[in-house]
Coordinates of C-alpha atoms in Angstrom, one line a residue:
X75 CA 6.6 11.0 16.1
X76 CA 3.4 12.6 14.4
X77 CA 0.6 13.4 16.7
X78 CA -1.8 12.1 14.2
X79 CA -3.7 8.9 13.6
X80 CA -4.7 8.4 10.0
X81 CA -6.9 5.7 8.8
X82 CA -8.2 4.8 5.4
X83 CA -11.9 4.7 5.0
X84 CA -12.3 3.7 1.6
X85 CA -10.6 3.5 -2.1
X86 CA -12.2 4.0 -5.3
X87 CA -10.8 2.7 -8.8
X88 CA -11.4 3.7 -12.2
X89 CA -10.0 2.6 -15.2
X90 CA -7.4 1.3 -13.4
X91 CA -6.0 -2.0 -14.9
X92 CA -9.3 -4.4 -15.7
X93 CA -11.1 -2.3 -12.8
X94 CA -13.4 0.0 -15.1
X95 CA -14.9 1.1 -11.6
X96 CA -14.8 0.0 -8.1
X97 CA -15.3 1.1 -4.6
X98 CA -14.4 -0.6 -1.0
X99 CA -15.3 0.7 2.0
X100 CA -13.4 -0.3 5.3
X101 CA -15.8 -1.8 7.9
X102 CA -15.1 -3.4 11.0
X103 CA -17.4 -4.8 13.6
X104 CA -18.3 -2.7 16.5
X105 CA -16.5 -4.8 19.2
X106 CA -13.0 -4.8 17.3
X107 CA -10.6 -2.1 17.0
X108 CA -8.4 -3.5 13.8
X109 CA -9.8 -2.7 10.3
X110 CA -9.3 -6.0 7.7
X111 CA -10.3 -6.1 4.2
X112 CA -9.9 -9.6 2.5
X113 CA -10.1 -9.5 -0.8
X114 CA -10.9 -12.5 -3.1
X115 CA -12.0 -13.4 -6.7
X116 CA -11.1 -15.3 -9.9
X117 CA -7.6 -14.9 -11.4
X118 CA -7.7 -11.7 -13.2
X119 CA -10.5 -10.4 -11.7
X120 CA -8.9 -7.0 -10.1
X121 CA -7.7 -8.2 -6.6
X122 CA -3.6 -7.4 -7.4
X123 CA -5.0 -4.0 -8.9
X124 CA -6.1 -2.5 -5.2
X125 CA -2.8 -3.7 -4.0
X126 CA -1.3 -1.7 -7.1
X127 CA -3.3 1.2 -6.1
X128 CA -2.1 1.0 -2.7
X129 CA 1.2 1.3 -4.1
X130 CA 0.9 4.5 -6.0
X131 CA -0.6 6.1 -2.9
X132 CA 2.7 5.2 -1.2
X133 CA 4.7 6.5 -3.8
X134 CA 2.7 9.5 -3.6
X135 CA 2.5 10.5 0.2
X136 CA 6.6 9.8 0.2
X137 CA 7.4 11.9 -3.0
X138 CA 8.6 8.7 -5.1
X139 CA 8.1 8.5 -8.7
X140 CA 6.1 6.0 -9.8
X141 CA 7.4 2.6 -10.9
X142 CA 8.2 1.5 -14.3
X143 CA 5.1 -1.0 -14.8
X144 CA 2.9 2.1 -13.9
X145 CA 1.9 2.1 -17.9
X146 CA 0.1 -1.0 -17.3
X147 CA -2.0 0.6 -14.9
X148 CA -4.3 2.6 -17.0
X149 CA -6.9 0.5 -18.9
X150 CA -6.4 -0.5 -22.4
X151 CA -8.3 2.0 -24.6
X152 CA -8.1 4.6 -22.0
X153 CA -5.9 7.8 -21.7
X154 CA -6.5 8.0 -17.9
X155 CA -6.9 6.2 -14.6
X156 CA -8.5 7.7 -11.3
X157 CA -8.0 6.3 -8.1
X158 CA -9.5 8.0 -5.0
X159 CA -8.4 7.5 -1.5
X160 CA -11.0 8.6 1.7
X161 CA -9.0 9.2 5.2
X162 CA -10.4 9.9 8.6
X163 CA -7.5 11.8 10.5
X164 CA -7.3 12.9 14.1
X165 CA -5.1 14.0 16.8
X166 CA -7.9 13.5 19.5
X167 CA -9.2 17.2 19.6
X168 CA -9.3 17.5 15.6
X169 CA -10.7 15.4 13.4
X170 CA -10.7 15.5 9.7
X171 CA -12.2 13.7 6.7
X172 CA -9.7 14.0 4.0
X173 CA -10.1 12.7 0.0
X174 CA -7.0 12.8 -2.3
X175 CA -7.4 11.9 -5.5
X176 CA -5.0 10.9 -8.1
X177 CA -5.6 10.9 -12.0
X178 CA -2.5 8.6 -13.9
X179 CA -2.5 9.8 -17.8
X180 CA -0.4 8.8 -20.7
X181 CA 1.9 11.2 -22.3
X182 CA 1.2 12.1 -25.7
X183 CA 3.3 10.4 -28.4
X184 CA 4.6 13.8 -29.3
X185 CA 5.9 14.5 -26.2
X186 CA 7.6 10.9 -26.2
X187 CA 9.5 12.0 -29.3
X188 CA 10.4 15.7 -29.1
X189 CA 14.0 14.6 -27.7
X190 CA 16.1 12.0 -26.7
X191 CA 15.6 13.1 -23.2
X192 CA 12.1 13.2 -23.4
X193 CA 12.3 9.8 -24.6
X194 CA 13.8 8.7 -21.1
X195 CA 10.2 9.8 -19.4
X196 CA 7.9 6.9 -18.0
X197 CA 4.9 6.7 -20.4
X198 CA 2.9 7.5 -17.7
X199 CA 2.8 10.5 -15.2
X200 CA 0.4 12.0 -12.5
X201 CA -1.6 14.6 -14.4
X202 CA -3.8 15.9 -11.8
X203 CA -4.0 15.6 -7.8
X204 CA -6.8 17.0 -5.5
X205 CA -7.3 17.2 -2.2
X206 CA -10.3 18.0 -0.3
X207 CA -11.1 18.4 3.2
X208 CA -13.9 19.0 6.1
X209 CA -12.8 19.8 9.4
X210 CA -15.4 18.1 11.9
X211 CA -15.9 18.7 15.7
X212 CA -17.1 15.9 18.1
X213 CA -17.6 13.9 14.8
X214 CA -20.4 16.0 13.5
X215 CA -20.5 15.6 9.8
X216 CA -19.0 18.7 7.9
X217 CA -18.9 19.2 3.8
X218 CA -15.8 18.3 2.2
X219 CA -14.5 21.3 0.4
X220 CA -11.9 21.2 -2.2
X221 CA -8.8 23.1 -1.2
X222 CA -6.2 22.1 -3.7
X223 CA -6.6 21.1 -7.5
X224 CA -3.5 20.9 -9.6
X225 CA -5.7 20.6 -12.7
X226 CA -6.8 24.6 -12.1
X227 CA -4.1 27.5 -13.0
X228 CA -0.6 27.3 -13.5
X229 CA 0.0 25.8 -9.9
X230 CA -3.5 24.9 -8.5
X231 CA -6.7 26.1 -8.1
X232 CA -9.1 27.3 -6.4
X233 CA -7.6 30.9 -6.7
X234 CA -8.9 31.6 -2.9
X235 CA -6.9 28.6 -1.5
X236 CA -3.9 29.5 -3.5
X237 CA -3.9 32.9 -2.1
X238 CA -4.3 31.4 1.5
X239 CA -1.4 29.0 1.0
X240 CA 0.9 31.0 -0.6
X241 CA 0.4 34.4 -0.2
X242 CA 0.7 37.2 -2.9
X243 CA 4.3 37.0 -3.2
X244 CA 5.6 36.1 -6.5
X245 CA 8.7 34.2 -5.9
X246 CA 6.5 31.4 -4.0
X247 CA 4.1 31.3 -7.1
X248 CA 7.2 30.9 -9.3
X249 CA 8.6 28.0 -7.4
X250 CA 5.6 26.5 -7.5
X251 CA 4.9 26.7 -11.0
X252 CA 8.4 24.9 -11.7
X253 CA 8.0 22.1 -9.2
X254 CA 4.9 21.6 -10.9
X255 CA 6.3 20.9 -14.5
X256 CA 9.4 19.0 -12.7
X257 CA 6.5 16.7 -11.2
X258 CA 4.9 15.8 -13.9
X259 CA 8.1 15.2 -16.1
X260 CA 9.4 13.0 -13.2
X261 CA 5.8 11.2 -12.8
X262 CA 5.5 11.8 -9.1
X263 CA 3.5 14.0 -6.7
X264 CA 3.5 17.7 -6.7
X265 CA 1.4 18.2 -3.5
X266 CA 3.5 16.2 -1.6
X267 CA 6.8 17.4 -2.6
X268 CA 8.8 19.0 -0.3
X269 CA 9.2 22.2 -2.7
X270 CA 5.7 22.6 -2.2
X271 CA 5.9 22.7 1.5
X272 CA 8.5 25.0 1.0
X273 CA 6.6 27.4 -0.7
X274 CA 3.8 27.5 1.9
X275 CA 6.4 28.0 4.4
X276 CA 7.8 30.7 2.5
X277 CA 4.6 32.5 1.5
X278 CA 3.9 32.3 5.4
X279 CA 7.4 33.8 6.1
X280 CA 6.3 37.0 3.7
X281 CA 3.0 37.6 5.1
X282 CA 2.6 36.5 8.6
X283 CA -1.3 37.2 8.5
X284 CA -1.7 33.8 6.5
X285 CA -0.9 31.8 9.9
X286 CA -4.3 32.0 11.5
X287 CA -5.3 28.8 13.6
X288 CA -8.3 27.2 12.8
X289 CA -8.1 28.3 9.5
X290 CA -8.7 26.5 6.4
X291 CA -5.0 26.8 5.4
X292 CA -4.0 25.4 9.0
X293 CA -6.2 22.6 8.1
X294 CA -4.5 22.1 5.0
X295 CA -1.1 22.1 6.6
X296 CA -2.0 19.6 9.0
X297 CA -3.5 17.0 6.8
X298 CA -0.5 17.3 4.8
X299 CA 1.9 16.8 7.2
X300 CA -0.1 14.1 8.5
X301 CA -0.4 11.9 5.4
X302 CA 3.4 12.8 4.6
X303 CA 4.5 11.2 7.6
X304 CA 1.7 8.5 7.3
X305 CA 3.3 7.5 4.0
X306 CA 6.8 7.1 5.5
X307 CA 6.0 5.8 8.9
X308 CA 2.5 4.0 8.6
X309 CA 1.8 2.8 5.1
X310 CA 3.5 -0.6 4.1
X311 CA 2.7 -2.2 0.8
X312 CA 3.7 -6.0 -0.1
X313 CA 3.5 -5.7 -3.8
X314 CA 3.4 -8.7 -6.3
X315 CA 7.2 -8.3 -7.4
X316 CA 8.3 -8.7 -3.4
X317 CA 6.3 -11.8 -3.2
X318 CA 7.8 -13.4 -6.5
X319 CA 11.5 -12.5 -5.3
X320 CA 11.1 -14.8 -2.1
X321 CA 11.0 -17.9 -4.7
X322 CA 14.1 -16.3 -5.9
X323 CA 15.9 -17.0 -2.5
X324 CA 15.9 -13.5 -2.0
X325 CA 14.2 -12.2 1.4
X326 CA 12.5 -8.5 1.4
X327 CA 12.4 -7.8 4.8
X328 CA 9.9 -4.8 5.6
X329 CA 10.5 -3.2 8.5
X330 CA 10.2 0.0 10.8
X331 CA 12.4 0.4 14.1
X332 CA 14.0 2.5 15.9
X333 CA 17.9 3.2 15.9
X334 CA 20.2 3.3 18.6
X335 CA 20.2 7.3 18.6
X336 CA 16.5 7.8 18.7
X337 CA 15.9 7.9 15.1
X338 CA 12.5 6.2 13.6
X339 CA 13.6 4.3 10.1
X340 CA 11.2 2.3 7.7
X341 CA 11.6 0.6 4.9
X342 CA 12.4 -2.5 2.6
X343 CA 16.1 -4.4 2.8
X344 CA 16.8 -6.9 0.3
X345 CA 18.9 -9.7 2.2
X346 CA 19.5 -13.2 0.2
X347 CA 18.4 -16.5 2.0
X348 CA 20.4 -18.8 0.1
X349 CA 24.0 -16.9 0.5
X350 CA 26.0 -14.4 2.3
X351 CA 24.8 -10.8 1.9
X352 CA 27.1 -7.7 1.9
X353 CA 25.4 -4.8 4.0
X354 CA 27.1 -1.2 5.3
X355 CA 28.4 -1.0 8.7
X356 CA 25.3 1.1 9.5
X357 CA 22.5 -1.5 8.5
X358 CA 24.1 -4.2 10.4
X359 CA 22.9 -2.9 14.3
X360 CA 19.6 -2.3 12.3
X361 CA 19.2 -5.8 10.8
X362 CA 20.0 -7.4 14.2
X363 CA 17.4 -5.7 15.9
X364 CA 14.7 -6.3 13.4
X365 CA 16.0 -9.8 13.6
X366 CA 15.7 -9.7 17.2
X367 CA 12.3 -8.6 16.9
X368 CA 10.8 -11.0 14.6
X369 CA 12.2 -14.1 17.0
X370 CA 9.7 -13.2 19.5
X371 CA 6.9 -13.8 17.5
X372 CA 8.3 -16.3 15.2
X373 CA 8.9 -19.0 17.6
X374 CA 5.3 -18.9 18.6
X375 CA 4.3 -19.2 15.2
X376 CA 6.5 -22.0 14.1
X377 CA 7.6 -23.4 17.2
X378 CA 11.3 -24.4 17.8
X379 CA 12.1 -22.2 15.1
X380 CA 14.8 -18.7 15.3
X381 CA 16.5 -16.7 13.0
X382 CA 19.8 -16.0 13.3
X383 CA 22.5 -13.7 11.8
X384 CA 26.2 -14.9 11.2
X385 CA 28.7 -12.5 10.7
X386 CA 31.3 -13.6 8.3
X387 CA 33.9 -10.6 8.5
X388 CA 34.4 -7.1 7.2
X389 CA 34.1 -6.1 3.5
X390 CA 34.8 -3.1 1.5
X391 CA 31.3 -2.2 -0.7
X392 CA 31.2 -1.3 -4.3
X393 CA 31.1 2.5 -3.2
X394 CA 34.3 2.0 -1.0
X395 CA 32.4 2.3 2.1
X396 CA 32.8 -0.3 5.0
X397 CA 30.5 -3.0 5.3
X398 CA 29.8 -6.6 6.7
X399 CA 29.2 -10.1 5.4
X400 CA 26.3 -11.6 7.1
X401 CA 24.2 -14.9 6.5
X402 CA 21.0 -15.8 7.4
X403 CA 20.4 -19.0 9.2
X404 CA 17.6 -20.8 10.8
X405 CA 18.0 -22.6 14.0
X406 CA 15.6 -25.7 15.5
X407 CA 17.4 -26.8 18.8
X408 CA 21.1 -27.7 17.6
X409 CA 20.5 -27.6 14.1
X410 CA 21.5 -24.7 12.0
X411 CA 21.1 -24.3 8.4
X412 CA 20.8 -21.9 5.8
X413 CA 17.4 -20.0 5.9
X414 CA 16.9 -20.8 2.3
X415 CA 16.3 -24.4 3.7
X416 CA 13.0 -23.4 5.1
X417 CA 9.8 -23.4 3.5
X418 CA 8.3 -20.2 1.0
X419 CA 5.6 -20.0 3.6
X420 CA 8.4 -19.6 6.3
X421 CA 10.0 -17.0 4.4
X422 CA 6.8 -15.5 3.5
X423 CA 6.2 -15.1 7.6
X424 CA 9.5 -14.0 8.1
X425 CA 9.0 -10.9 5.1
X426 CA 5.9 -9.6 6.6
X427 CA 6.1 -10.5 10.2
X428 CA 7.6 -7.1 11.3
X429 CA 4.7 -5.0 9.7
X430 CA 1.9 -7.5 11.2
X431 CA 3.7 -6.9 14.5
X432 CA 3.5 -2.7 14.0
X433 CA -0.5 -3.2 12.5
X434 CA -1.3 -5.1 15.7
X435 CA -0.1 -2.6 17.8
X436 CA -0.6 0.9 16.2
X437 CA -3.9 2.3 14.8
X438 CA -1.7 4.7 12.3
X439 CA -0.7 1.5 10.6
X440 CA -1.9 0.4 7.2
X441 CA -0.3 -2.9 5.7
X442 CA -1.6 -3.8 2.4
X443 CA -0.1 -7.5 1.0
X444 CA -0.5 -9.2 -2.1
X445 CA -1.0 -13.1 -1.9
X446 CA -0.8 -13.2 1.8
X447 CA -1.6 -16.8 1.4
X448 CA 1.2 -17.7 -0.5
X449 CA 2.9 -21.0 1.1
X450 CA 1.3 -20.5 4.3
X451 CA -0.4 -23.8 6.0
X452 CA -3.8 -22.6 5.7
X453 CA -4.8 -23.4 9.3
X454 CA -2.3 -21.3 10.6
X455 CA -3.4 -18.5 8.3
X456 CA -6.9 -18.6 9.5
X457 CA -5.5 -18.2 13.2
X458 CA -3.0 -15.6 12.7
X459 CA -6.0 -13.6 10.9
X460 CA -8.3 -14.1 13.8
X461 CA -5.8 -13.3 16.1
X462 CA -5.1 -10.2 14.2
X463 CA -8.7 -9.0 14.1
X464 CA -9.6 -9.6 17.3
X465 CA -6.3 -7.6 19.1
X466 CA -5.2 -5.4 16.4
X467 CA -5.6 -2.0 16.3
X468 CA -4.3 -1.1 12.7
X469 CA -5.4 -2.0 9.5
X470 CA -4.8 -5.0 6.8
X471 CA -5.5 -5.3 3.2
X472 CA -4.5 -8.4 1.4
X473 CA -5.3 -10.7 -1.1
X474 CA -5.7 -14.3 -1.0
X475 CA -6.9 -17.6 -2.8
X476 CA -6.9 -19.9 0.4
X477 CA -10.7 -19.8 1.4
X478 CA -10.2 -20.6 5.4
X479 CA -10.4 -16.8 6.2
X480 CA -13.7 -17.1 5.0
X481 CA -14.8 -19.3 7.8
X482 CA -12.9 -17.3 10.7
X483 CA -12.9 -13.8 9.8
X484 CA -16.3 -11.8 10.3
X485 CA -18.3 -11.0 7.1
X486 CA -17.5 -7.5 7.4
X487 CA -14.4 -8.0 6.3
X488 CA -14.4 -10.0 3.3
X489 CA -15.0 -8.3 -0.4
X490 CA -15.2 -10.6 -3.7
X491 CA -14.3 -9.3 -7.2
X492 CA -16.9 -10.1 -9.7
X493 CA -17.2 -10.4 -13.4
X494 CA -18.6 -7.0 -13.7
X495 CA -15.6 -4.6 -14.6
X496 CA -17.9 -1.4 -13.8
X497 CA -18.5 -2.8 -10.4
X498 CA -15.6 -5.1 -9.6
X499 CA -15.9 -5.3 -5.7
X500 CA -18.9 -6.6 -3.7
X501 CA -20.1 -7.8 -0.8
X502 CA -21.7 -11.1 0.1
X503 CA -25.6 -10.1 0.7
X504 CA -27.7 -11.9 3.0
X505 CA -24.7 -13.3 4.8
X506 CA -25.9 -14.4 8.8
X507 CA -23.4 -14.8 11.7
X508 CA -24.4 -18.5 11.6
X509 CA -23.7 -18.9 7.7
X510 CA -20.5 -20.7 6.4
X511 CA -19.3 -17.7 3.9
X512 CA -17.1 -20.2 2.4
X513 CA -20.0 -22.4 1.4
X514 CA -22.2 -19.4 0.3
X515 CA -19.2 -18.3 -2.0
X516 CA -19.1 -21.5 -3.8
X517 CA -23.1 -21.5 -4.0
X518 CA -22.9 -18.2 -5.4
X519 CA -20.5 -19.5 -8.3
X520 CA -21.9 -22.8 -8.8
X521 CA -25.7 -21.5 -8.7
X522 CA -25.7 -17.8 -8.8
X523 CA -28.0 -15.7 -6.8
X524 CA -25.9 -13.0 -5.9
X525 CA -26.0 -9.3 -7.2
X526 CA -23.0 -9.9 -9.5
X527 CA -21.5 -12.7 -11.1
X528 CA -18.8 -14.1 -9.0
X529 CA -17.0 -16.4 -11.5
X530 CA -16.9 -16.5 -15.3
X531 CA -17.8 -20.2 -15.7
X532 CA -15.5 -22.4 -17.8
X533 CA -15.8 -25.8 -19.5
X534 CA -14.3 -28.8 -18.0
X535 CA -14.9 -30.3 -21.5
X536 CA -13.5 -27.8 -23.6
X537 CA -10.5 -27.5 -21.4
X538 CA -10.1 -31.2 -21.6
X539 CA -10.6 -31.1 -25.4
X540 CA -8.0 -28.0 -25.6
X541 CA -5.5 -29.8 -23.6
X542 CA -6.0 -32.9 -26.4
X543 CA -5.5 -30.9 -29.0
X544 CA -2.6 -29.0 -27.8
X545 CA -1.0 -32.5 -26.9
X546 CA -1.3 -33.3 -30.8
X547 CA 0.3 -30.3 -31.9
X548 CA 3.6 -31.1 -29.9
X549 CA 3.6 -34.4 -31.4

């Protein structure tokens, strides 16, 4: 378990999907310990872009490749997109303000056609990473210092920090140069790769004078270790593809738990809601523990409902290992049915409930969910969010079309998308505690008055005429 608490402070997007420029800062009322960010806006106005940007962060920090659809992350007509994440990292005695910048670029056409091997490369790669750190004492402000910039030099710059981190030996430096090329080829992070940390450790072993407590090198190592652990253990992103899979009778369980031997594991478990699933023997105990944990809260959210795992027998998996065949069931009193018989809203709650439990209890957990409201009764959604806002300790970022949270959450938690691609994310100005934010939002859409236009108006008459024309064409 990491001693560090990591909190996301802000996120800025530039030329990312349909967001030419947009910045969001996390805010919360003074009496609350949770950071909640609820994003509302018109279809196609940049809500999912924020969740995709959080997905990029997750993949960078854990060393995974960008997803295949990353080629859609760069705005049409642009050669690159930039996302900047700001954090506050503390262990109680040390405080670091940190900015991590990621630049996604398109590969050149020549690079894609050089050889059959190059044609298999993802068309988008991470062309630059920048890490800035300010070490603070007792919350005093410090100047951010650029400690790693992969856009400089064969490995990274500035040169002074390269020497502090790696030392003067050639072997670690050569290893870094090779690893950087591999990271570019594989469309993944260079800074958060295992090889990067190995090279820094090798440099220290070759030159013990590099290990100076309180130096910028020590701060850099602290920050990289804290963010890498946060990526695995504290950052959970439920993207659109996972939300859509629920409607296809799949049940993606986003989880983190401890095993019987004391190891902590986290990840995504894909189960079926409509049919039995084969899982490895080693996964059965973990799945049982997850379901048991979920039931503690599930029976309070949906009165009378519990989940069960029915073991159907041993199987041999495709890789030759031993496994178990299980089926997920829902129980209401004496009535037991396949989980698929429950509504999509119930399955959505089950899918994300484990990480919401973590967010409620741990300050170093950030959960980002696209379309949190999908299928969930709006009153229940409002009540859940009120509970998370009042007693939660972590961070929750979500998009929604259901406007009930506008009436239950503090206005500092709410951000709207605008029709201006150069200023996508705005807050409602002039909203007082006694104002109904939902009413103000509708009023801004209808009569205007906000700093940016929040809705690109459509004509009911033109829509009706278009429907009639389309119908005549079908006939």
